[in-house]
Tab-separated table of C-alpha atoms in Angstrom:
chain	number	residue	atom	x	y	z
C	258	UNK	CA	40.987	-34.099	-55.444
C	259	UNK	CA	43.235	-32.639	-52.689
C	260	UNK	CA	40.645	-32.031	-49.983
C	261	UNK	CA	37.844	-34.002	-48.404
C	262	UNK	CA	34.943	-34.522	-50.723
C	263	UNK	CA	31.381	-33.869	-49.700
C	264	UNK	CA	28.683	-36.517	-49.639
C	265	UNK	CA	27.568	-36.922	-53.232
C	266	UNK	CA	25.688	-39.608	-55.036
C	267	UNK	CA	27.522	-42.258	-57.021
C	268	UNK	CA	26.124	-40.767	-60.189
C	269	UNK	CA	28.048	-37.584	-59.542
C	270	UNK	CA	31.309	-39.445	-59.399
C	271	UNK	CA	33.237	-39.670	-62.619
C	272	UNK	CA	32.757	-43.391	-62.997
C	273	UNK	CA	32.947	-44.728	-66.486
C	274	UNK	CA	30.096	-47.193	-66.742
C	275	UNK	CA	26.530	-46.289	-65.901
C	276	UNK	CA	26.096	-49.432	-63.816
C	277	UNK	CA	22.737	-50.390	-62.320
C	278	UNK	CA	22.563	-49.738	-58.594
C	279	UNK	CA	21.449	-53.342	-58.147
C	280	UNK	CA	25.015	-54.439	-58.993
C	281	UNK	CA	25.784	-54.033	-55.289
C	282	UNK	CA	24.026	-57.379	-54.782
C	283	UNK	CA	26.564	-59.270	-56.889
C	284	UNK	CA	28.579	-60.766	-54.058
C	285	UNK	CA	31.623	-61.605	-56.197
C	286	UNK	CA	32.454	-58.164	-57.466
C	287	UNK	CA	33.186	-55.993	-54.438
C	288	UNK	CA	36.467	-54.745	-53.140
C	289	UNK	CA	37.449	-54.246	-49.516
C	290	UNK	CA	36.541	-50.573	-49.095
C	291	UNK	CA	33.836	-51.049	-46.481
C	292	UNK	CA	36.095	-53.339	-44.479
C	293	UNK	CA	38.745	-50.682	-43.958
C	294	UNK	CA	39.460	-49.484	-40.454
C	295	UNK	CA	37.395	-46.585	-39.108
C	296	UNK	CA	39.218	-43.246	-38.794
C	297	UNK	CA	41.928	-43.524	-36.147
C	298	UNK	CA	44.928	-41.339	-35.359
C	299	UNK	CA	47.817	-42.521	-37.505
C	300	UNK	CA	51.534	-41.995	-37.078
C	301	UNK	CA	53.548	-40.047	-39.602
C	302	UNK	CA	55.134	-43.242	-40.937
C	303	UNK	CA	51.745	-44.904	-41.371
C	304	UNK	CA	50.378	-41.852	-43.164
C	305	UNK	CA	53.371	-41.821	-45.479
C	306	UNK	CA	52.921	-45.481	-46.364
C	307	UNK	CA	49.192	-45.002	-46.921
C	308	UNK	CA	49.816	-41.990	-49.165
C	309	UNK	CA	52.326	-43.944	-51.242
C	310	UNK	CA	49.922	-46.861	-51.656
C	311	UNK	CA	46.952	-44.630	-52.419
C	312	UNK	CA	48.973	-42.575	-54.873
C	313	UNK	CA	49.766	-45.643	-56.901
C	314	UNK	CA	46.187	-46.850	-56.810
C	315	UNK	CA	44.840	-43.516	-57.973
C	316	UNK	CA	44.744	-42.552	-61.629
C	317	UNK	CA	43.444	-39.948	-63.973
C	318	UNK	CA	39.769	-39.086	-64.095
C	319	UNK	CA	37.739	-41.436	-66.274
C	320	UNK	CA	36.929	-40.289	-69.755
C	321	UNK	CA	33.553	-41.885	-70.413
C	322	UNK	CA	30.579	-42.972	-68.315
C	323	UNK	CA	28.742	-46.295	-68.456
C	324	UNK	CA	25.044	-46.140	-67.702
C	325	UNK	CA	24.698	-49.095	-65.338
C	326	UNK	CA	21.092	-50.058	-64.442
C	327	UNK	CA	20.136	-49.663	-60.782
C	328	UNK	CA	19.079	-53.312	-60.566
C	329	UNK	CA	22.706	-54.447	-60.873
C	330	UNK	CA	23.222	-53.496	-57.212
C	331	UNK	CA	21.707	-56.808	-56.103
C	332	UNK	CA	24.167	-59.040	-57.957
C	333	UNK	CA	26.162	-60.843	-55.238
C	334	UNK	CA	29.582	-60.445	-56.833
C	335	UNK	CA	29.264	-56.678	-56.436
C	336	UNK	CA	28.783	-56.832	-52.671
C	337	UNK	CA	31.484	-56.095	-50.121
C	338	UNK	CA	33.020	-59.558	-49.966
C	339	UNK	CA	36.732	-58.819	-49.741
C	340	UNK	CA	38.144	-61.467	-47.384
C	341	UNK	CA	40.731	-59.210	-45.702
C	342	UNK	CA	39.133	-56.830	-43.220
C	343	UNK	CA	42.249	-54.762	-42.599
C	344	UNK	CA	45.557	-54.677	-44.416
C	345	UNK	CA	47.347	-53.484	-41.273
C	346	UNK	CA	48.590	-56.666	-39.595
C	347	UNK	CA	49.304	-54.832	-36.350
C	348	UNK	CA	45.674	-53.959	-35.707
C	349	UNK	CA	42.745	-56.066	-34.671
C	350	UNK	CA	39.309	-54.710	-35.384
C	351	UNK	CA	35.729	-55.821	-35.870
C	352	UNK	CA	34.672	-55.289	-39.475
C	353	UNK	CA	31.158	-54.325	-40.521
C	354	UNK	CA	28.982	-57.313	-41.242
C	355	UNK	CA	27.467	-58.026	-44.618
C	356	UNK	CA	23.996	-57.374	-43.211
C	357	UNK	CA	25.016	-54.019	-41.702
C	358	UNK	CA	26.572	-52.861	-44.950
C	359	UNK	CA	23.432	-53.844	-46.887
C	360	UNK	CA	21.251	-51.858	-44.457
C	361	UNK	CA	23.486	-48.790	-44.710
C	362	UNK	CA	23.583	-49.186	-48.475
C	363	UNK	CA	19.800	-49.109	-48.614
C	364	UNK	CA	19.578	-46.013	-46.391
C	365	UNK	CA	22.205	-44.231	-48.419
C	366	UNK	CA	20.466	-45.077	-51.688
C	367	UNK	CA	17.233	-43.513	-50.401
C	368	UNK	CA	19.115	-40.424	-49.278
C	369	UNK	CA	20.933	-40.108	-52.611
C	370	UNK	CA	17.757	-40.587	-54.632
C	371	UNK	CA	16.175	-37.712	-52.720
C	372	UNK	CA	19.190	-35.552	-53.559
C	373	UNK	CA	18.957	-36.452	-57.228
C	374	UNK	CA	15.264	-35.593	-57.376
C	375	UNK	CA	15.572	-32.290	-55.503
C	376	UNK	CA	16.690	-30.167	-58.521
C	377	UNK	CA	13.700	-31.320	-60.561
C	378	UNK	CA	11.327	-30.066	-57.869
C	379	UNK	CA	12.773	-26.545	-58.293
C	380	UNK	CA	12.916	-26.696	-62.079
C	381	UNK	CA	16.702	-26.907	-62.171
C	382	UNK	CA	18.941	-29.170	-64.150
C	383	UNK	CA	20.487	-31.852	-61.898
C	384	UNK	CA	24.221	-31.741	-61.386
C	385	UNK	CA	24.677	-35.193	-62.885
C	386	UNK	CA	23.328	-33.976	-66.208
C	387	UNK	CA	25.683	-30.998	-66.168
C	388	UNK	CA	28.697	-33.224	-65.567
C	389	UNK	CA	27.917	-35.901	-68.150
C	390	UNK	CA	30.686	-36.361	-70.645
C	391	UNK	CA	29.998	-36.113	-74.318
C	392	UNK	CA	31.139	-39.693	-74.933
C	393	UNK	CA	29.041	-41.405	-72.255
C	394	UNK	CA	28.163	-45.033	-72.909
C	395	UNK	CA	24.410	-45.573	-72.966
C	396	UNK	CA	22.483	-47.859	-70.651
C	397	UNK	CA	21.706	-50.242	-73.510
C	398	UNK	CA	25.339	-50.453	-74.618
C	399	UNK	CA	26.496	-51.057	-71.036
C	400	UNK	CA	24.054	-53.942	-70.588
C	401	UNK	CA	25.076	-55.414	-73.945
C	402	UNK	CA	28.742	-55.272	-72.907
C	403	UNK	CA	27.932	-56.881	-69.547
C	404	UNK	CA	25.880	-59.712	-71.061
C	405	UNK	CA	28.532	-60.330	-73.720
C	406	UNK	CA	31.284	-60.617	-71.117
C	407	UNK	CA	29.127	-62.982	-69.066
C	408	UNK	CA	28.565	-65.219	-72.102
C	409	UNK	CA	32.239	-65.216	-73.041
C	410	UNK	CA	33.618	-65.878	-69.568
C	411	UNK	CA	30.950	-68.492	-68.834
C	412	UNK	CA	32.371	-70.496	-71.717
C	413	UNK	CA	35.947	-69.909	-70.551
C	414	UNK	CA	35.008	-70.912	-66.997
C	415	UNK	CA	33.329	-74.092	-68.235
C	416	UNK	CA	36.380	-75.095	-70.271
C	417	UNK	CA	38.655	-74.352	-67.322
C	418	UNK	CA	36.499	-76.473	-64.992
C	419	UNK	CA	36.310	-79.442	-67.382
C	420	UNK	CA	40.013	-79.232	-68.146
C	421	UNK	CA	41.074	-79.044	-64.496
C	422	UNK	CA	38.790	-81.947	-63.593
C	423	UNK	CA	40.414	-84.050	-66.318
C	424	UNK	CA	43.919	-83.095	-65.174
C	425	UNK	CA	43.254	-83.947	-61.523
C	426	UNK	CA	41.513	-87.298	-62.128
C	427	UNK	CA	44.453	-89.697	-62.321
C	428	UNK	CA	45.582	-92.956	-60.773
C	429	UNK	CA	46.972	-92.418	-57.296
C	430	UNK	CA	45.311	-89.026	-56.843
C	431	UNK	CA	45.252	-88.054	-53.131
C	432	UNK	CA	41.746	-86.628	-53.582
C	433	UNK	CA	39.487	-88.950	-55.556
C	434	UNK	CA	36.740	-86.455	-56.421
C	435	UNK	CA	38.145	-83.967	-58.922
C	436	UNK	CA	35.351	-81.383	-58.582
C	437	UNK	CA	37.102	-79.961	-55.500
C	438	UNK	CA	39.952	-78.411	-57.488
C	439	UNK	CA	37.861	-76.176	-59.779
C	440	UNK	CA	36.005	-74.974	-56.680
C	441	UNK	CA	39.304	-74.159	-54.985
C	442	UNK	CA	40.789	-72.475	-58.057
C	443	UNK	CA	37.677	-70.433	-58.833
C	444	UNK	CA	37.447	-69.207	-55.245
C	445	UNK	CA	41.131	-68.259	-55.362
C	446	UNK	CA	40.624	-66.182	-58.492
C	447	UNK	CA	37.595	-64.473	-56.946
C	448	UNK	CA	39.569	-63.641	-53.801
C	449	UNK	CA	42.287	-62.105	-55.942
C	450	UNK	CA	39.809	-60.021	-57.933
C	451	UNK	CA	37.979	-58.853	-54.809
C	452	UNK	CA	41.166	-57.619	-53.123
C	453	UNK	CA	43.018	-56.377	-56.213
C	454	UNK	CA	43.364	-52.614	-56.697
C	455	UNK	CA	45.729	-52.550	-59.668
C	456	UNK	CA	44.145	-54.295	-62.669
C	457	UNK	CA	41.539	-51.563	-63.092
C	458	UNK	CA	43.598	-48.696	-61.648
C	459	UNK	CA	42.989	-46.481	-64.678
C	460	UNK	CA	39.243	-46.668	-64.080
C	461	UNK	CA	39.402	-44.760	-60.793
C	462	UNK	CA	37.667	-41.395	-60.956
C	463	UNK	CA	37.584	-40.696	-57.202
C	464	UNK	CA	40.044	-41.308	-54.342
C	465	UNK	CA	40.043	-44.727	-52.749
C	466	UNK	CA	38.306	-45.332	-49.475
C	467	UNK	CA	41.683	-45.663	-47.767
C	468	UNK	CA	42.672	-42.202	-48.955
C	469	UNK	CA	39.371	-40.752	-47.771
C	470	UNK	CA	39.971	-42.114	-44.276
C	471	UNK	CA	43.546	-40.845	-44.267
C	472	UNK	CA	42.345	-37.327	-45.069
C	473	UNK	CA	39.761	-37.551	-42.312
C	474	UNK	CA	42.559	-38.418	-39.901
C	475	UNK	CA	44.665	-35.503	-41.118
C	476	UNK	CA	41.800	-33.015	-40.832
C	477	UNK	CA	41.251	-34.016	-37.203
C	478	UNK	CA	38.082	-34.667	-35.265
C	479	UNK	CA	37.241	-30.981	-34.759
C	480	UNK	CA	35.934	-30.616	-38.304
C	481	UNK	CA	33.299	-33.241	-37.688
C	482	UNK	CA	31.972	-31.815	-34.442
C	483	UNK	CA	28.216	-31.352	-34.663
C	484	UNK	CA	27.741	-33.930	-37.375
C	485	UNK	CA	25.336	-36.718	-36.575
C	486	UNK	CA	26.578	-40.281	-36.375
C	487	UNK	CA	24.519	-41.141	-39.469
C	488	UNK	CA	26.125	-38.315	-41.448
C	489	UNK	CA	29.631	-39.443	-40.508
C	490	UNK	CA	28.753	-43.059	-41.303
C	491	UNK	CA	27.069	-42.033	-44.544
C	492	UNK	CA	30.112	-40.021	-45.609
C	493	UNK	CA	32.402	-42.986	-44.995
C	494	UNK	CA	30.019	-45.334	-46.779
C	495	UNK	CA	29.595	-42.882	-49.630
C	496	UNK	CA	33.367	-42.752	-50.056
C	497	UNK	CA	33.489	-46.539	-50.204
C	498	UNK	CA	30.510	-46.683	-52.552
C	499	UNK	CA	32.003	-44.096	-54.892
C	500	UNK	CA	35.243	-46.054	-54.957
C	501	UNK	CA	33.330	-49.245	-55.768
C	502	UNK	CA	30.926	-47.784	-58.299
C	503	UNK	CA	33.674	-45.762	-59.976
C	504	UNK	CA	35.566	-48.955	-60.691
C	505	UNK	CA	34.617	-52.558	-60.205
C	506	UNK	CA	30.858	-52.342	-59.868
C	507	UNK	CA	30.530	-50.391	-63.081
C	508	UNK	CA	32.995	-52.250	-65.302
C	509	UNK	CA	31.438	-54.947	-67.502
C	510	UNK	CA	34.827	-56.627	-67.902
C	511	UNK	CA	35.198	-57.021	-64.149
C	512	UNK	CA	31.641	-58.311	-63.788
C	513	UNK	CA	32.389	-60.835	-66.526
C	514	UNK	CA	35.505	-62.032	-64.723
C	515	UNK	CA	33.987	-62.291	-61.254
C	516	UNK	CA	30.429	-63.368	-62.056
C	517	UNK	CA	31.022	-65.056	-65.392
C	518	UNK	CA	34.397	-66.771	-65.063
C	519	UNK	CA	34.663	-67.473	-61.326
C	520	UNK	CA	30.998	-68.394	-60.974
C	521	UNK	CA	31.225	-70.794	-63.934
C	522	UNK	CA	34.623	-72.184	-62.953
C	523	UNK	CA	33.089	-73.434	-59.696
C	524	UNK	CA	30.000	-75.613	-59.396
C	525	UNK	CA	27.819	-76.137	-56.335
C	526	UNK	CA	25.715	-78.798	-58.073
C	527	UNK	CA	28.801	-80.937	-58.805
C	528	UNK	CA	29.818	-80.549	-55.159
C	529	UNK	CA	26.445	-81.862	-53.952
C	530	UNK	CA	26.497	-84.641	-56.557
C	531	UNK	CA	29.828	-85.857	-55.182
C	532	UNK	CA	28.415	-85.756	-51.640
C	533	UNK	CA	25.549	-88.013	-52.714
C	534	UNK	CA	27.839	-90.374	-54.633
C	535	UNK	CA	30.049	-90.640	-51.554
C	536	UNK	CA	26.991	-91.413	-49.453
C	537	UNK	CA	25.724	-94.065	-51.883
C	538	UNK	CA	29.207	-95.552	-52.408
C	539	UNK	CA	29.190	-94.668	-56.114
C	540	UNK	CA	32.064	-92.163	-56.066
C	541	UNK	CA	34.534	-93.733	-58.469
C	542	UNK	CA	38.299	-93.433	-58.192
C	543	UNK	CA	40.662	-93.455	-61.210
C	544	UNK	CA	42.198	-96.833	-60.270
C	545	UNK	CA	38.943	-98.601	-59.281
C	546	UNK	CA	37.340	-99.001	-62.710
C	547	UNK	CA	33.546	-98.852	-62.891
C	548	UNK	CA	32.883	-100.613	-59.593
C	549	UNK	CA	33.359	-99.742	-55.940
C	550	UNK	CA	34.131	-101.894	-52.909
C	551	UNK	CA	31.070	-102.589	-50.731
C	552	UNK	CA	31.107	-100.935	-47.299
C	553	UNK	CA	28.765	-100.324	-44.385
C	554	UNK	CA	26.750	-97.178	-43.792
C	555	UNK	CA	29.155	-95.767	-41.219
C	556	UNK	CA	31.955	-95.515	-43.743
C	557	UNK	CA	29.585	-93.921	-46.241
C	558	UNK	CA	28.723	-91.261	-43.672
C	559	UNK	CA	32.436	-90.627	-43.086
C	560	UNK	CA	32.906	-90.297	-46.864
C	561	UNK	CA	30.071	-87.753	-46.937
C	562	UNK	CA	31.796	-85.695	-44.240
C	563	UNK	CA	35.122	-85.976	-46.055
C	564	UNK	CA	33.748	-84.557	-49.310
C	565	UNK	CA	31.872	-81.778	-47.499
C	566	UNK	CA	34.688	-80.675	-45.219
C	567	UNK	CA	37.355	-80.906	-47.911
C	568	UNK	CA	35.400	-78.869	-50.455
C	569	UNK	CA	34.201	-76.156	-48.070
C	570	UNK	CA	37.554	-75.732	-46.326
C	571	UNK	CA	39.588	-75.699	-49.525
C	572	UNK	CA	37.200	-73.254	-51.201
C	573	UNK	CA	37.295	-70.876	-48.235
C	574	UNK	CA	41.078	-71.232	-48.105
C	575	UNK	CA	41.286	-70.435	-51.807
C	576	UNK	CA	39.288	-67.246	-51.264
C	577	UNK	CA	41.691	-66.011	-48.586
C	578	UNK	CA	44.809	-67.171	-50.440
C	579	UNK	CA	43.676	-65.276	-53.537
C	580	UNK	CA	43.190	-62.108	-51.486
C	581	UNK	CA	46.647	-62.457	-49.957
C	582	UNK	CA	48.143	-63.015	-53.400
C	583	UNK	CA	46.546	-59.781	-54.623
C	584	UNK	CA	48.253	-57.864	-51.815
C	585	UNK	CA	51.582	-59.643	-52.230
C	586	UNK	CA	51.654	-59.166	-56.015
C	587	UNK	CA	50.408	-55.568	-55.967
C	588	UNK	CA	53.844	-54.075	-56.772
C	589	UNK	CA	54.097	-56.117	-59.974
C	590	UNK	CA	50.432	-56.424	-60.970
C	591	UNK	CA	49.895	-54.638	-64.306
C	592	UNK	CA	47.039	-52.240	-64.956
C	593	UNK	CA	44.768	-52.537	-67.966
C	594	UNK	CA	45.120	-49.469	-70.214
C	595	UNK	CA	42.019	-47.337	-70.357
C	596	UNK	CA	41.956	-47.021	-74.147
C	597	UNK	CA	42.217	-50.779	-74.659
C	598	UNK	CA	39.408	-51.718	-72.279
C	599	UNK	CA	37.027	-48.944	-73.344
C	600	UNK	CA	37.718	-48.459	-77.012
C	601	UNK	CA	38.570	-52.007	-78.042
C	602	UNK	CA	37.823	-54.824	-75.567
C	603	UNK	CA	34.217	-53.873	-74.841
C	604	UNK	CA	33.245	-53.797	-78.489
C	605	UNK	CA	35.364	-56.775	-79.482
C	606	UNK	CA	33.848	-58.858	-76.648
C	607	UNK	CA	30.380	-58.471	-78.172
C	608	UNK	CA	31.436	-60.111	-81.432
C	609	UNK	CA	33.705	-62.671	-79.749
C	610	UNK	CA	31.099	-63.777	-77.201
C	611	UNK	CA	28.176	-64.176	-79.555
C	612	UNK	CA	30.412	-65.600	-82.276
C	613	UNK	CA	31.825	-68.186	-79.864
C	614	UNK	CA	28.359	-69.168	-78.722
C	615	UNK	CA	27.209	-69.621	-82.322
C	616	UNK	CA	30.398	-71.554	-83.021
C	617	UNK	CA	29.653	-73.913	-80.128
C	618	UNK	CA	26.205	-74.564	-81.576
C	619	UNK	CA	27.726	-75.332	-84.972
C	620	UNK	CA	30.349	-77.641	-83.437
C	621	UNK	CA	27.597	-79.501	-81.619
C	622	UNK	CA	25.647	-79.874	-84.835
C	623	UNK	CA	28.662	-80.932	-86.908
C	624	UNK	CA	31.329	-82.247	-84.491
C	625	UNK	CA	34.895	-82.121	-85.862
C	626	UNK	CA	35.643	-85.760	-84.987
C	627	UNK	CA	32.859	-86.876	-87.330
C	628	UNK	CA	34.989	-85.964	-90.344
C	629	UNK	CA	38.474	-86.479	-88.893
C	630	UNK	CA	37.841	-90.071	-87.770
C	631	UNK	CA	35.020	-91.641	-89.791
C	632	UNK	CA	33.270	-94.368	-87.867
C	633	UNK	CA	34.796	-93.379	-84.521
C	634	UNK	CA	32.667	-92.346	-81.571
C	635	UNK	CA	31.854	-88.654	-81.581
C	636	UNK	CA	33.006	-87.647	-78.113
C	637	UNK	CA	33.532	-83.890	-78.531
C	638	UNK	CA	29.866	-83.089	-78.100
C	639	UNK	CA	29.541	-84.901	-74.797
C	640	UNK	CA	32.834	-83.676	-73.364
C	641	UNK	CA	32.786	-80.008	-74.322
C	642	UNK	CA	30.651	-78.563	-77.101
C	643	UNK	CA	27.204	-79.258	-75.656
C	644	UNK	CA	28.424	-77.880	-72.330
C	645	UNK	CA	29.515	-74.678	-74.096
C	646	UNK	CA	26.072	-74.351	-75.671
C	647	UNK	CA	24.295	-74.498	-72.303
C	648	UNK	CA	26.904	-72.631	-70.220
C	649	UNK	CA	25.829	-69.035	-71.068
C	650	UNK	CA	22.205	-69.862	-70.239
C	651	UNK	CA	23.170	-70.981	-66.748
C	652	UNK	CA	25.437	-67.991	-66.131
C	653	UNK	CA	22.833	-65.466	-67.282
C	654	UNK	CA	20.179	-67.226	-65.205
C	655	UNK	CA	22.352	-66.883	-62.094
C	656	UNK	CA	23.093	-63.236	-62.867
C	657	UNK	CA	19.464	-62.201	-63.240
C	658	UNK	CA	18.311	-64.321	-60.310
C	659	UNK	CA	20.771	-62.341	-58.188
C	660	UNK	CA	19.393	-59.084	-59.556
C	661	UNK	CA	15.840	-59.845	-58.544
C	662	UNK	CA	16.189	-62.035	-55.446
C	663	UNK	CA	19.301	-61.097	-53.485
C	664	UNK	CA	17.827	-57.865	-52.186
C	665	UNK	CA	15.064	-59.485	-50.114
C	666	UNK	CA	17.048	-60.690	-47.095
C	667	UNK	CA	20.386	-59.164	-46.115
C	668	UNK	CA	21.233	-62.109	-43.857
C	669	UNK	CA	20.310	-64.796	-46.416
C	670	UNK	CA	21.334	-64.325	-50.082
C	671	UNK	CA	18.168	-65.720	-51.611
C	672	UNK	CA	19.263	-65.461	-55.246
C	673	UNK	CA	22.394	-67.561	-54.779
C	674	UNK	CA	20.456	-70.066	-52.666
C	675	UNK	CA	17.692	-70.484	-55.264
C	676	UNK	CA	20.013	-71.030	-58.236
C	677	UNK	CA	22.177	-73.475	-56.272
C	678	UNK	CA	19.178	-75.572	-55.229
C	679	UNK	CA	17.472	-75.405	-58.622
C	680	UNK	CA	20.684	-76.245	-60.484
C	681	UNK	CA	21.345	-79.164	-58.155
C	682	UNK	CA	17.860	-80.528	-58.791
C	683	UNK	CA	18.299	-80.219	-62.575
C	684	UNK	CA	21.658	-81.992	-62.402
C	685	UNK	CA	20.085	-84.818	-60.401
C	686	UNK	CA	17.325	-85.273	-62.971
C	687	UNK	CA	19.833	-85.167	-65.845
C	688	UNK	CA	21.998	-87.731	-64.086
C	689	UNK	CA	19.031	-90.084	-63.665
C	690	UNK	CA	17.959	-89.754	-67.292
C	691	UNK	CA	21.512	-90.457	-68.478
C	692	UNK	CA	21.803	-93.579	-66.254
C	693	UNK	CA	18.690	-95.403	-67.372
C	694	UNK	CA	18.699	-97.803	-70.361
C	695	UNK	CA	16.766	-95.448	-72.596
C	696	UNK	CA	17.815	-93.011	-75.287
C	697	UNK	CA	20.878	-93.004	-77.503
C	698	UNK	CA	24.341	-91.509	-77.582
C	699	UNK	CA	23.200	-88.034	-78.602
C	700	UNK	CA	20.630	-87.885	-75.818
C	701	UNK	CA	23.288	-88.919	-73.317
C	702	UNK	CA	25.656	-86.241	-74.621
C	703	UNK	CA	22.979	-83.559	-74.382
C	704	UNK	CA	22.323	-84.512	-70.765
C	705	UNK	CA	26.033	-84.336	-69.995
C	706	UNK	CA	26.094	-80.905	-71.587
C	707	UNK	CA	23.217	-79.833	-69.337
C	708	UNK	CA	25.089	-81.120	-66.259
C	709	UNK	CA	28.482	-79.605	-67.103
C	710	UNK	CA	27.267	-76.482	-68.871
C	711	UNK	CA	23.908	-75.298	-67.600
C	712	UNK	CA	24.033	-76.676	-64.049
C	713	UNK	CA	27.751	-76.015	-63.674
C	714	UNK	CA	27.326	-72.330	-64.567
C	715	UNK	CA	23.964	-71.810	-62.874
C	716	UNK	CA	25.348	-72.933	-59.515
C	717	UNK	CA	28.462	-71.494	-57.884
C	718	UNK	CA	30.748	-72.222	-54.979
C	719	UNK	CA	32.937	-69.112	-55.260
C	720	UNK	CA	30.066	-66.704	-54.605
C	721	UNK	CA	28.704	-69.016	-51.916
C	722	UNK	CA	31.932	-69.107	-49.883
C	723	UNK	CA	32.420	-65.362	-50.401
C	724	UNK	CA	28.988	-64.798	-48.871
C	725	UNK	CA	29.836	-67.135	-46.004
C	726	UNK	CA	32.972	-65.107	-45.305
C	727	UNK	CA	31.054	-61.805	-45.375
C	728	UNK	CA	27.959	-62.734	-43.335
C	729	UNK	CA	27.772	-62.572	-39.571
C	730	UNK	CA	28.921	-65.834	-38.044
C	731	UNK	CA	25.493	-67.047	-36.954
C	732	UNK	CA	23.917	-66.143	-40.290
C	733	UNK	CA	26.808	-67.746	-42.168
C	734	UNK	CA	26.306	-71.059	-40.349
C	735	UNK	CA	22.577	-70.975	-41.051
C	736	UNK	CA	23.014	-70.037	-44.709
C	737	UNK	CA	25.771	-72.567	-45.373
C	738	UNK	CA	24.088	-75.400	-43.472
C	739	UNK	CA	20.673	-74.854	-45.033
C	740	UNK	CA	22.202	-74.688	-48.532
C	741	UNK	CA	23.977	-78.032	-48.155
C	742	UNK	CA	21.135	-79.831	-46.373
C	743	UNK	CA	18.389	-78.708	-48.762
C	744	UNK	CA	20.509	-79.461	-51.831
C	745	UNK	CA	21.471	-82.894	-50.486
C	746	UNK	CA	17.825	-83.631	-49.656
C	747	UNK	CA	16.930	-82.856	-53.284
C	748	UNK	CA	19.670	-85.198	-54.484
C	749	UNK	CA	18.539	-88.000	-52.178
C	750	UNK	CA	14.957	-87.615	-53.391
C	751	UNK	CA	15.902	-87.445	-57.091
C	752	UNK	CA	19.005	-89.610	-57.519
C	753	UNK	CA	18.339	-91.833	-54.505
C	754	UNK	CA	15.044	-93.036	-55.904
C	755	UNK	CA	16.789	-94.543	-58.923
C	756	UNK	CA	19.940	-95.620	-57.114
C	757	UNK	CA	18.182	-97.622	-54.403
C	758	UNK	CA	15.501	-99.104	-56.664
C	759	UNK	CA	16.767	-100.061	-60.123
C	760	UNK	CA	20.329	-98.835	-59.763
C	761	UNK	CA	22.425	-96.744	-62.126
C	762	UNK	CA	22.990	-98.165	-65.596
C	763	UNK	CA	26.182	-97.572	-67.560
C	764	UNK	CA	26.337	-94.410	-69.650
C	765	UNK	CA	25.575	-94.762	-73.338
C	766	UNK	CA	28.235	-92.186	-74.176
C	767	UNK	CA	31.789	-91.455	-73.111
C	768	UNK	CA	32.528	-88.515	-70.849
C-alpha cells in the first residue's frame, strides 16, 4: 500500500461486494474520483494536506467480497456524477466529461477482461481466484441485498416525499407547488452521498484516487517516460475505478441510499404534472380552495416557465449544496462500522424490506382507520399505504431500466429518459381516470397510490440533474430540453384531452 500500484482489474482489488460491472451506469452512486486534477507538481504544504486527508479516508483492507454482477455498471447512480470537479479552490481546470469517462470506462473494461481471461488460455488459475477470501459474499446474496435495500429505501423515500409535500403546502406559502421541495431535498442528499468519503470509509480496500495522484507526483515524471498516453490514462482511470468499485459501487447499502432513497424522494412525473397544471391554470394554492382565478394564456405561459425554472434551478442547487456540505462536514461525519454493515445490516435489511412491503399490502387491505373510527372515511390507503405498495415496483423498474438501457448512448442517458417519460405518461392516465365521474373511493385511492408510489419512484429528478451536471454542456442542454418537452407533450396529449373537453371532476377520495 506504500508504493504505486500497477494497473489491475477491479476484481483484483479487495473490494467487499462482487458488484456487477454495469453498476457504473447508475448515475447517482459515483464519487468524484475521475474529476480529480491530473498529476501536477505540488508544493510540500499541499502534499502534507493531501496525505492527511487521504490518511483519514483510508482504512483497513476489506474482509469479505461481494460478487456484484457486471450489468450493474450501467446504473446511472454509479456513474461519475460528483458535482465538485476539484476540491482545491485555488485551481481552475477542465474536468473530464461524462461521455469521455464512459468511453474510457468501456476501453478499460475490454482491456481488463482480456487480462482476466489470459491465465485460462495458459491453463493457470487467475489471480482473482487466488486472492478470494474464504467469506466472500456470493453473487446471488449480493443481488438479494441490493434489491432488498432498494425496496426498503423506496418506501422511505416515498414517505419522505409525501410528508415533505404535506409540510410545505400551507396558506401563505411562497412557492405554491409543493413538489419542488422533495426534488430539492432529494438532490441535496444525492450530492452529499456522491461527494462523501467518510460514511463508508471502512469499506476502502485500495488507496483513494487522490492518494494515487499524489504518489504519481512524488515519483516524478521520469518513471512514466516511455509509457503511452493510453497507459497513463488507463492507470489513472483504473485507480479511480478501483476506488469506486472498492467502495460505493459495490455496496448494496449505498446503492439503496442513492438509487432507492434519493430516486424515490424526487419525482420527475410530479414535476411535469405541475408544469401542465400551471399551463392549464389548475395549479391550486393552499388559500384558493378548489377553484382558480381565470387568466389569459400569457400568464399561463409565465406560470409554466416559473415552475420549470424554479424546479430545475433549485434541484441543481441542491445537488451542489449537498456536495459542499459533504466537504464541510467531513471532519465530523461518522463512518459506518464494517461489522455492523456486513454482518448485521445486510441480512436484517432483507427481512425488514420484504416484511415492510408485506405490511403495506396488509395495511391497504385492512386500513387501521377502519377499526379506529367506524364509519369515518378511510383515508390512509389513499394517502400512504397504496403508495407504499406500488413504490418498490417503480424503484426496481427504474433500476433495471438503467441496467439495460443506459449503456447505449454516453451522451444521452436512455434509461433515465425512458423511465421518466413512461412514468409521466402513466401518471397522466391515472390522473385522468381519477378525475372522471366513474369508479368509487377505493378505485380513486388505488390511482393515487399509482401516482405517488409507482410513478413517483419510477421517475427521478435527482439522477436527472446529476446527469445534467456531468454531461458536456451541449449534450446536457439537449438531454434536459428533450426530457422536459417530450414529457410535457405526453401530458398535454393525455391530460389536456380531458381538461379541455369535459374538464376535471372532483376526486372521489381525499388525498
